[in-house]
Coordinates of C-alpha atoms and ligand atoms in Angstrom, one line a residue:
M1 CA -55.5 128.5 80.6
A2 CA -52.6 129.4 82.5
D3 CA -48.9 130.2 80.5
R4 CA -46.7 129.1 83.3
Y5 CA -46.2 125.5 84.0
D6 CA -43.9 123.2 86.1
V7 CA -43.8 120.8 83.7
V8 CA -44.5 121.2 79.6
V9 CA -44.4 117.8 77.8
I10 CA -43.8 118.2 73.6
G11 CA -45.4 115.3 72.1
A12 CA -48.6 113.3 73.4
G13 CA -47.5 109.9 72.3
P14 CA -47.5 107.3 75.1
G15 CA -44.6 108.7 76.2
G16 CA -45.5 112.0 76.7
Y17 CA -49.2 111.6 77.6
E18 CA -48.2 109.2 80.3
A19 CA -45.5 111.6 81.5
A20 CA -47.9 114.3 81.5
I21 CA -50.6 112.5 83.7
R22 CA -47.9 111.2 86.0
A23 CA -46.6 114.8 86.4
A24 CA -49.8 116.0 87.3
Q25 CA -50.6 113.1 89.5
L26 CA -48.0 114.5 91.6
G27 CA -48.9 117.8 91.9
L28 CA -47.1 119.7 89.2
A29 CA -48.8 122.0 87.3
T30 CA -48.6 120.1 83.6
A31 CA -49.4 120.7 80.2
C32 CA -48.9 118.7 77.5
I33 CA -48.7 119.9 73.8
D34 CA -49.4 117.6 70.2
D35 CA -49.8 118.3 66.8
W36 CA -52.0 115.1 65.7
T37 CA -55.1 115.7 64.2
R38 CA -58.3 114.0 63.2
A39 CA -60.0 114.4 59.9
G40 CA -62.2 117.2 60.9
G41 CA -59.7 118.9 62.3
K42 CA -60.1 117.5 66.0
P43 CA -56.8 117.0 68.2
A44 CA -55.8 113.3 67.9
P45 CA -53.5 112.7 71.1
G46 CA -52.0 109.1 71.6
G47 CA -48.6 109.7 68.7
T48 CA -47.7 107.0 66.2
C49 CA -49.0 104.4 68.6
T50 CA -52.5 105.5 68.6
N51 CA -52.8 106.7 65.1
V52 CA -50.6 104.8 62.9
G53 CA -49.1 102.3 64.9
C54 CA -49.6 99.9 67.6
I55 CA -53.5 100.3 68.0
P56 CA -54.7 100.3 64.2
S57 CA -52.0 97.7 63.6
K58 CA -53.5 95.5 66.3
A59 CA -57.1 96.1 65.2
L60 CA -56.4 95.1 61.7
L61 CA -54.4 91.8 62.5
Q62 CA -57.6 90.8 64.9
S63 CA -59.9 91.7 61.9
S64 CA -57.8 89.6 59.4
E65 CA -57.1 86.9 62.0
N66 CA -61.0 86.2 62.3
Y67 CA -61.3 86.3 58.7
E68 CA -58.8 83.6 58.2
E69 CA -59.6 82.0 61.5
I70 CA -63.4 81.5 60.2
G71 CA -62.4 80.6 56.8
H72 CA -59.5 77.9 57.5
A73 CA -60.1 77.1 60.9
F74 CA -63.6 76.7 62.4
G75 CA -64.2 73.5 59.7
E76 CA -62.6 71.3 62.5
H77 CA -65.2 72.5 65.2
G78 CA -68.0 71.6 62.7
I79 CA -68.9 74.9 62.1
S80 CA -69.5 75.3 58.5
V81 CA -69.4 79.0 57.2
S82 CA -71.2 79.9 53.5
G83 CA -70.9 83.7 51.5
L84 CA -67.8 84.1 53.8
A85 CA -66.8 87.7 52.5
M86 CA -64.7 90.4 53.6
D87 CA -65.7 94.1 53.7
V88 CA -62.4 96.0 53.9
A89 CA -63.9 99.3 54.0
R90 CA -65.8 98.4 57.0
M91 CA -62.8 96.8 58.7
L92 CA -60.9 100.3 57.8
A93 CA -64.0 101.9 59.2
R94 CA -63.8 99.8 62.9
K95 CA -60.1 100.4 63.1
E96 CA -60.9 104.4 62.7
K97 CA -63.6 104.0 65.3
V98 CA -60.8 102.2 67.7
V99 CA -58.5 104.6 67.0
G100 CA -60.3 107.4 67.8
Q101 CA -61.6 105.9 71.1
N102 CA -58.4 106.1 72.3
N103 CA -58.0 109.5 71.4
D104 CA -60.8 110.6 73.0
G105 CA -59.7 108.7 76.3
I106 CA -56.5 110.6 76.4
L107 CA -58.0 113.6 75.8
Y108 CA -60.5 112.1 79.2
L109 CA -57.5 111.3 81.0
F110 CA -56.1 114.9 80.5
K111 CA -59.2 116.1 81.6
K112 CA -59.3 114.0 84.9
N113 CA -55.8 114.6 85.7
K114 CA -55.7 118.2 85.1
V115 CA -53.4 118.4 82.1
A116 CA -53.6 121.7 80.1
F117 CA -53.7 120.2 76.2
F118 CA -52.5 122.5 73.5
H119 CA -53.1 121.4 70.3
G120 CA -50.4 122.4 67.9
K121 CA -46.7 122.4 67.4
G122 CA -44.7 123.2 70.0
A123 CA -41.4 125.1 69.9
F124 CA -38.4 126.0 72.0
A125 CA -38.6 129.9 71.8
G126 CA -35.7 130.9 74.1
K127 CA -35.7 131.1 78.2
D128 CA -37.6 133.4 80.7
G129 CA -34.9 133.5 83.3
D130 CA -34.4 129.6 84.7
A131 CA -37.6 128.9 82.5
W132 CA -38.4 127.7 79.3
K133 CA -40.4 129.6 76.6
I134 CA -42.1 127.2 74.7
A135 CA -44.3 128.6 71.6
V136 CA -47.2 126.8 70.5
T137 CA -48.6 126.7 66.6
G138 CA -51.5 126.1 65.3
P139 CA -55.4 125.9 66.6
G140 CA -54.1 125.6 70.3
A141 CA -51.7 129.1 69.7
A142 CA -49.9 129.6 72.5
Q143 CA -47.1 131.2 74.4
I144 CA -46.3 129.2 77.9
T145 CA -43.2 129.1 80.0
A146 CA -42.1 125.8 81.8
T147 CA -39.5 125.1 84.5
H148 CA -39.2 121.5 82.8
V149 CA -39.8 120.5 79.5
I150 CA -40.2 116.8 78.0
V151 CA -39.3 116.5 74.7
A152 CA -41.3 113.0 73.4
T153 CA -41.4 114.1 69.9
G154 CA -41.3 110.4 68.7
S155 CA -40.2 109.2 65.2
K156 CA -41.1 108.9 61.8
P157 CA -40.6 105.8 59.3
R158 CA -37.0 105.9 57.6
A159 CA -37.1 106.6 53.8
L160 CA -35.5 104.2 51.1
P161 CA -33.0 106.4 49.4
G162 CA -34.5 107.6 46.1
V163 CA -38.0 106.3 46.8
A164 CA -41.1 108.6 47.5
I165 CA -44.0 107.5 50.0
D166 CA -47.1 108.2 48.1
N167 CA -49.2 106.3 50.4
V168 CA -51.2 105.4 47.3
R169 CA -48.4 102.7 45.7
V170 CA -45.7 103.1 47.8
L171 CA -47.1 102.9 51.4
D172 CA -45.2 103.5 55.2
N173 CA -46.9 102.2 57.9
E174 CA -49.9 104.8 57.6
G175 CA -50.7 103.9 54.1
A176 CA -50.2 100.1 54.8
L177 CA -53.0 100.6 57.5
A178 CA -55.6 101.6 55.2
I179 CA -55.0 100.1 51.7
P180 CA -58.7 100.6 50.3
K181 CA -58.9 97.2 49.0
V182 CA -57.0 93.6 49.5
P183 CA -54.4 93.8 46.7
K184 CA -53.9 90.7 44.3
K185 CA -49.9 91.3 44.8
L186 CA -48.0 93.5 48.0
G187 CA -44.5 94.0 48.3
V188 CA -43.1 94.7 51.4
V189 CA -39.1 95.8 51.7
G190 CA -38.3 95.1 55.2
A191 CA -39.3 91.9 57.4
G192 CA -38.8 93.7 60.4
V193 CA -41.5 93.7 63.0
I194 CA -43.8 96.4 61.1
G195 CA -43.1 94.2 57.7
L196 CA -44.3 91.3 59.1
E197 CA -47.5 92.5 60.8
M198 CA -49.0 94.5 57.8
G199 CA -47.7 91.7 55.7
S200 CA -49.7 88.9 57.7
V201 CA -52.6 91.6 57.8
W202 CA -53.2 91.5 54.1
R203 CA -51.6 87.6 53.3
R204 CA -54.7 86.8 55.3
L205 CA -56.9 88.7 53.6
G206 CA -55.9 87.3 50.5
A207 CA -52.9 89.2 49.0
A208 CA -50.2 87.1 47.8
V209 CA -46.9 88.6 50.0
T210 CA -43.4 89.1 49.3
M211 CA -41.3 90.3 52.1
L212 CA -38.0 91.4 50.8
E213 CA -35.1 91.9 53.5
A214 CA -31.5 92.9 53.1
L215 CA -30.3 91.2 56.1
P216 CA -29.1 87.9 55.6
S217 CA -31.5 85.9 57.6
L218 CA -35.0 86.8 59.1
L219 CA -35.3 88.2 62.5
P220 CA -31.6 88.4 64.0
V221 CA -32.5 90.6 66.7
V222 CA -34.8 87.1 68.1
D223 CA -33.7 83.9 69.6
V224 CA -31.8 81.9 66.7
S225 CA -34.4 79.0 68.0
I226 CA -37.4 81.5 68.0
A227 CA -36.2 82.8 64.5
K228 CA -36.1 79.5 63.0
E229 CA -39.4 78.4 63.8
A230 CA -40.9 81.8 62.3
Q231 CA -39.4 81.4 59.4
K232 CA -40.8 77.6 58.6
L233 CA -44.2 78.9 59.9
F234 CA -44.3 81.8 58.2
T235 CA -43.4 80.3 55.1
K236 CA -45.6 77.8 55.0
Q237 CA -48.6 80.0 56.1
G238 CA -47.7 81.5 52.5
L239 CA -45.4 84.6 53.2
A240 CA -42.9 84.5 50.2
I241 CA -39.8 85.9 52.2
H242 CA -36.6 86.7 50.7
T243 CA -33.4 87.3 52.7
G244 CA -30.2 88.8 51.7
I245 CA -31.4 91.1 49.0
R246 CA -30.4 94.2 47.5
I247 CA -33.2 96.6 45.9
N248 CA -31.9 98.2 42.7
D249 CA -35.1 100.6 41.6
V250 CA -38.4 101.2 42.5
K251 CA -40.8 102.3 39.6
V252 CA -43.9 103.6 40.3
T253 CA -46.8 104.1 37.9
S254 CA -50.5 104.7 38.7
D255 CA -51.2 101.2 38.7
D256 CA -48.3 99.1 40.2
V257 CA -44.7 99.3 41.4
T258 CA -42.0 97.6 39.6
V259 CA -38.8 96.4 42.2
T260 CA -35.8 95.4 40.8
Y261 CA -33.6 93.6 43.2
D262 CA -31.0 91.3 43.8
D263 CA -31.5 88.0 44.8
A264 CA -28.2 86.0 45.9
G265 CA -26.6 87.7 43.1
K266 CA -29.4 87.2 40.8
P267 CA -31.1 90.2 39.3
V268 CA -35.1 89.8 39.6
T269 CA -37.7 92.0 38.7
A270 CA -41.2 92.3 40.0
T271 CA -44.5 94.1 39.9
Y272 CA -46.8 94.6 43.0
D273 CA -50.0 96.5 43.4
H274 CA -48.4 98.0 46.4
L275 CA -45.1 98.3 48.1
I276 CA -45.0 98.8 51.6
V277 CA -41.5 100.2 53.1
S278 CA -41.1 99.3 56.4
I279 CA -36.9 99.3 56.8
G280 CA -37.2 100.8 60.7
R281 CA -37.9 104.4 61.9
V282 CA -35.7 107.1 62.6
P283 CA -36.3 109.8 65.4
F284 CA -38.1 113.0 64.8
T285 CA -37.4 116.4 66.2
G286 CA -38.6 118.6 63.3
G287 CA -40.1 122.1 64.1
L288 CA -38.9 121.6 68.0
G289 CA -36.1 124.4 67.2
A290 CA -34.0 122.0 69.3
E291 CA -30.8 124.0 67.4
S292 CA -31.7 127.3 68.6
V293 CA -31.5 126.5 72.3
G294 CA -28.5 124.2 71.7
L295 CA -30.5 121.1 72.4
A296 CA -27.8 118.1 71.4
V297 CA -28.7 115.4 68.7
D298 CA -26.4 112.4 67.7
E299 CA -25.2 111.8 64.5
R300 CA -28.1 109.5 63.5
G301 CA -30.7 112.8 65.0
F302 CA -31.5 111.4 68.7
V303 CA -31.7 113.4 71.1
K304 CA -28.6 112.7 73.8
V305 CA -29.7 111.9 77.0
D306 CA -28.3 109.9 79.8
D307 CA -29.4 106.8 81.9
D308 CA -32.1 109.6 83.4
C309 CA -33.4 111.1 80.2
K310 CA -31.7 114.1 81.0
T311 CA -30.4 115.9 77.9
N312 CA -27.3 118.5 77.8
L313 CA -29.7 121.7 79.0
P314 CA -30.5 122.2 82.3
N315 CA -34.4 121.1 83.2
V316 CA -34.7 119.6 79.7
W317 CA -35.3 116.1 79.5
A318 CA -36.2 113.5 76.4
I319 CA -38.1 110.2 76.3
G320 CA -39.4 107.6 74.1
D321 CA -38.7 107.0 70.3
V322 CA -36.3 110.2 70.1
V323 CA -34.2 108.8 72.4
R324 CA -31.8 105.7 72.0
G325 CA -33.2 102.5 73.2
P326 CA -36.0 100.0 71.8
M327 CA -38.7 101.9 69.9
L328 CA -41.4 100.3 71.8
A329 CA -44.6 102.6 73.4
H330 CA -44.0 100.6 76.7
K331 CA -40.6 101.5 76.7
A332 CA -41.5 105.4 76.1
E333 CA -44.3 105.2 78.9
E334 CA -41.9 104.0 81.2
E335 CA -39.3 106.4 80.6
G336 CA -42.5 109.3 81.0
V337 CA -43.0 108.1 84.0
S338 CA -39.6 107.7 85.4
V339 CA -38.8 111.5 84.1
A340 CA -42.1 113.2 85.9
E341 CA -41.1 111.4 89.0
R342 CA -37.7 112.0 89.1
I343 CA -38.6 115.9 88.4
A344 CA -41.0 115.4 91.5
G345 CA -38.0 114.7 93.6
Q346 CA -38.5 110.7 93.3
K347 CA -35.7 108.3 92.8
P348 CA -37.4 105.8 90.2
H349 CA -35.7 103.2 87.8
V350 CA -36.2 101.7 84.2
D351 CA -34.9 98.5 84.1
F352 CA -33.5 98.2 80.4
N353 CA -33.0 94.5 80.9
T354 CA -36.5 93.7 81.2
I355 CA -38.1 95.4 78.9
P356 CA -40.6 92.7 76.6
W357 CA -40.5 92.6 73.0
V358 CA -43.5 91.6 71.1
I359 CA -44.4 90.7 67.5
Y360 CA -48.1 90.5 66.7
T361 CA -48.1 87.8 63.9
S362 CA -49.6 84.7 64.0
P363 CA -48.5 82.6 65.9
E364 CA -47.1 85.6 68.1
I365 CA -43.4 86.0 69.0
A366 CA -42.6 87.6 72.4
W367 CA -39.2 87.9 74.2
V368 CA -37.2 89.5 77.3
G369 CA -33.8 89.3 78.2
Q370 CA -31.2 87.8 76.0
T371 CA -31.0 85.7 73.3
E372 CA -29.0 82.3 73.2
Q373 CA -26.7 84.1 70.4
Q374 CA -26.1 87.1 73.2
V375 CA -25.6 84.6 76.2
K376 CA -23.1 82.8 73.7
E377 CA -21.2 85.8 72.7
A378 CA -21.0 87.4 76.2
G379 CA -19.0 83.5 76.8
I380 CA -22.0 82.9 79.9
D381 CA -22.1 79.4 81.0
F382 CA -26.1 78.8 80.4
R383 CA -28.6 76.2 80.6
A384 CA -31.5 76.4 77.9
G385 CA -35.2 74.7 78.0
S386 CA -37.9 74.3 75.7
F387 CA -41.2 73.2 75.6
P388 CA -43.4 72.7 72.5
F389 CA -47.0 73.8 72.3
T390 CA -47.8 70.6 70.8
A391 CA -47.9 69.0 74.2
N392 CA -49.5 71.6 76.3
G393 CA -53.7 70.5 76.4
R394 CA -55.0 74.0 76.4
A395 CA -52.9 74.6 73.1
R396 CA -54.3 71.7 71.7
A397 CA -58.0 72.7 72.7
I398 CA -57.4 75.8 71.1
G399 CA -56.5 74.5 68.1
D400 CA -52.8 76.3 67.7
T401 CA -50.1 74.3 68.7
R402 CA -47.5 76.2 66.8
G403 CA -44.4 77.3 68.5
L404 CA -42.7 77.0 71.7
V405 CA -41.4 78.4 74.7
K406 CA -37.5 78.4 75.3
M407 CA -36.1 79.6 79.0
I408 CA -32.1 80.3 79.4
A409 CA -30.4 80.4 82.7
D410 CA -26.9 80.8 83.7
R411 CA -25.4 77.4 84.7
G412 CA -24.4 78.4 88.2
T413 CA -26.8 80.6 89.8
D414 CA -29.7 79.2 87.7
R415 CA -31.0 83.1 87.3
I416 CA -33.3 83.4 84.5
L417 CA -31.6 85.1 81.5
G418 CA -33.9 85.1 78.9
V419 CA -37.4 83.8 77.9
H420 CA -38.4 83.6 74.0
M421 CA -42.0 82.6 72.6
I422 CA -43.4 81.7 69.5
G423 CA -47.0 80.6 69.8
P424 CA -50.6 81.3 70.8
M425 CA -50.9 84.5 73.0
V426 CA -47.2 84.9 74.0
S427 CA -47.7 88.6 73.9
E428 CA -49.5 87.8 77.2
L429 CA -47.5 84.8 78.8
I430 CA -44.7 87.0 78.2
S431 CA -45.5 88.9 81.2
E432 CA -45.0 86.2 83.7
A433 CA -41.1 85.7 82.4
V434 CA -40.8 89.9 82.9
T435 CA -42.0 89.8 86.2
A436 CA -39.7 86.7 87.3
M437 CA -36.5 88.4 85.5
E438 CA -37.6 92.0 87.1
F439 CA -37.7 90.2 90.8
G440 CA -34.1 87.9 89.7
A441 CA -35.9 84.7 89.5
S442 CA -34.3 81.4 88.7
S443 CA -35.8 78.9 86.6
E444 CA -36.3 76.9 89.6
D445 CA -38.6 79.5 90.9
I446 CA -40.8 79.3 88.0
A447 CA -40.8 75.3 87.7
R448 CA -41.9 75.5 91.4
I449 CA -45.1 78.0 91.1
C450 CA -48.3 76.6 90.8
H451 CA -50.0 77.4 87.0
A452 CA -53.3 76.6 86.3
H453 CA -54.3 73.8 84.5
P454 CA -55.1 73.8 81.3
T455 CA -53.4 76.7 80.6
L456 CA -51.1 78.3 78.0
S457 CA -48.9 79.5 80.7
E458 CA -47.9 75.7 81.8
A459 CA -45.7 75.5 78.8
V460 CA -43.9 78.4 80.6
K461 CA -43.6 76.2 83.8
E462 CA -42.2 73.3 81.6
A463 CA -39.8 75.1 79.9
A464 CA -38.6 76.1 83.3
L465 CA -38.4 72.6 84.2
A466 CA -36.5 71.4 81.1
V467 CA -33.5 73.8 81.9
D468 CA -33.0 71.2 84.3
G469 CA -34.0 68.4 82.0
R470 CA -37.1 67.5 83.8
T471 CA -40.1 68.3 82.0
L472 CA -43.1 66.3 82.7
N473 CA -45.4 66.2 80.1
L474 CA -43.0 65.5 77.0
Ligands
LIG1 C1 -47.0 100.1 62.9 C2 -46.8 100.3 64.0 C3 -46.8 99.6 65.1 C4 -46.4 99.8 66.1 N1 -46.9 98.4 66.8 C5 -46.4 98.5 68.3 C6 -46.7 97.6 69.2 O1 -47.0 96.6 69.0 N2 -46.1 97.2 69.9 C7 -45.1 98.8 70.8 O2 -44.6 98.6 71.9 N3 -44.7 99.8 69.8 C8 -45.5 99.3 68.6 N4 -44.8 100.6 67.4 C9 -43.8 101.3 68.4 C10 -44.6 102.6 68.5 O3 -45.7 103.2 68.1 C11 -43.4 104.0 69.1 O4 -42.6 102.9 69.7 C12 -44.3 104.9 70.0 O5 -45.0 105.5 69.8 C13 -43.0 106.0 70.7 O6 -44.0 107.0 71.5 P1 -43.5 108.1 71.3 O7 -44.3 108.7 72.7 O8 -42.0 108.2 71.7 O9 -43.6 108.9 70.0 P2 -44.8 109.2 69.3 O10 -45.8 107.9 69.5 O11 -44.2 108.8 67.9 O12 -45.5 110.6 69.6 C14 -45.2 111.6 69.5 C15 -46.0 112.7 69.1 O13 -45.4 114.0 68.9 C16 -46.3 114.7 68.2 N5 -45.3 115.8 67.8 C17 -43.6 115.5 67.2 N6 -43.4 116.9 67.4 C18 -44.4 117.7 68.0 C19 -44.2 119.0 68.2 N7 -43.0 119.8 67.8 N8 -45.1 119.7 68.8 C20 -46.3 118.9 68.9 N9 -46.4 117.7 68.9 C21 -45.1 117.2 68.3 C22 -46.2 113.7 67.3 O14 -47.4 114.4 66.4 C23 -47.0 112.6 68.0 O15 -48.1 113.1 68.4 C24 -45.4 100.4 66.4 C25 -44.8 101.4 65.8 C26 -45.6 101.2 64.0 C27 -45.2 102.2 62.8

């Protein structure tokens, strides 16, 4: 392999590997370095997302949802099943297979696009004239130089002070995705996106799940109507959600974890088979040699970048979870592609106002743009319209009428400011709202678009009609 590159990307998560592919597509000599390793020593590109994040969590969510559906929803379709059983080892093996397919897919894409891949840890090792020297240590050890460096080193779980993650009893996302048998009692500290998804997996498989959330309400970043509906639905499913709690003590034995916490001022002691700690993630720059070259990071450890992902160092860029903005795979990808294009002399743009958010609970939650709280706080005069899935024919046919779609539009211009959903497959429905907002659409535009019948997407059209007080099916 060559030792001089136009672009070297450090980290092959969704941000890094897509940046590398795009740079190579644009004719730049590109290398990507990543240190994630599979059992057996093979490289595992794809980062947090592929190995212990988006992909394995969705694999387990699907398995557990299938199990719950068969157990609870098939009866009314006239389908009876006896001897229903859950083989957790097989479910986990399937998840690993899905992860492995994605790792291999990225290695294939690197080959196809002529991206040189180095398996190991990449670190800044000074300069060679204007170029950056990068030392790779590990299986693919090498000394390479790069005209441009893209730092895409991602994030790691935030620790609960004084509580060690052993991934046996006290689990981070990695351990939560690999519990070998369904726990009887599972505690989850942090009822954010990851906590809710992991809690849902194990609840569906039969665990009694208690969510312990420090904030005074569930999902404060979500639109208020959607968060209220979510709390109602999740509680009905059996997730015990406690908000406004304060953890005082965590004691771990070889068999269980005992947590002492204050709930509305009252001391509570509870014992769980496992405790998942999902209180957010922090940027990761360990071993990158950032200090040695003076790469500026802020007080929270994020690499400092401008709107174009430029750092304080010449020709050094940073993208994804290691920089400001939402910690989402698709945000990392957009930044990665835009940096590659900028290096190649193009003028790309990432619109942070139209980055969709999804929580893959059942029902799913998805949104784009501003919430009602934010619009009110900004003093914007707005109109909002909602449409429930109870009034949607396809939802009735599917047998899942939970949730609603809500659209918020500027009262004067009718421009869509935000779209918020909770319901079946809203992770897919949100794309229509993203597209509309990206093109500066009004609610009237959506209301006048022909939506196929019967589809769940008709709920989006009806919510748009509701903005003007003229739903047709409610
Ligand atoms: C349980 C869970 C579920 C999630 N689900 C979703 C979801 O459904 N949708 C979504 O959008 N987001 C989801 N996320 C968030 C998503 O995983 C991240 O936003 C995304 O992975 C960030 O991508 P990235 O490229 O910035 O970094 P990462 O994916 O963290 O990748 C960074 C890579 O760089 C490597 N690395 C670090 N330092 C070095 C070095 N010095 N040398 C070589 N390699 C290095 C790391 O080992 C890693 O492979 C989830 C996260 C978790 C934990």
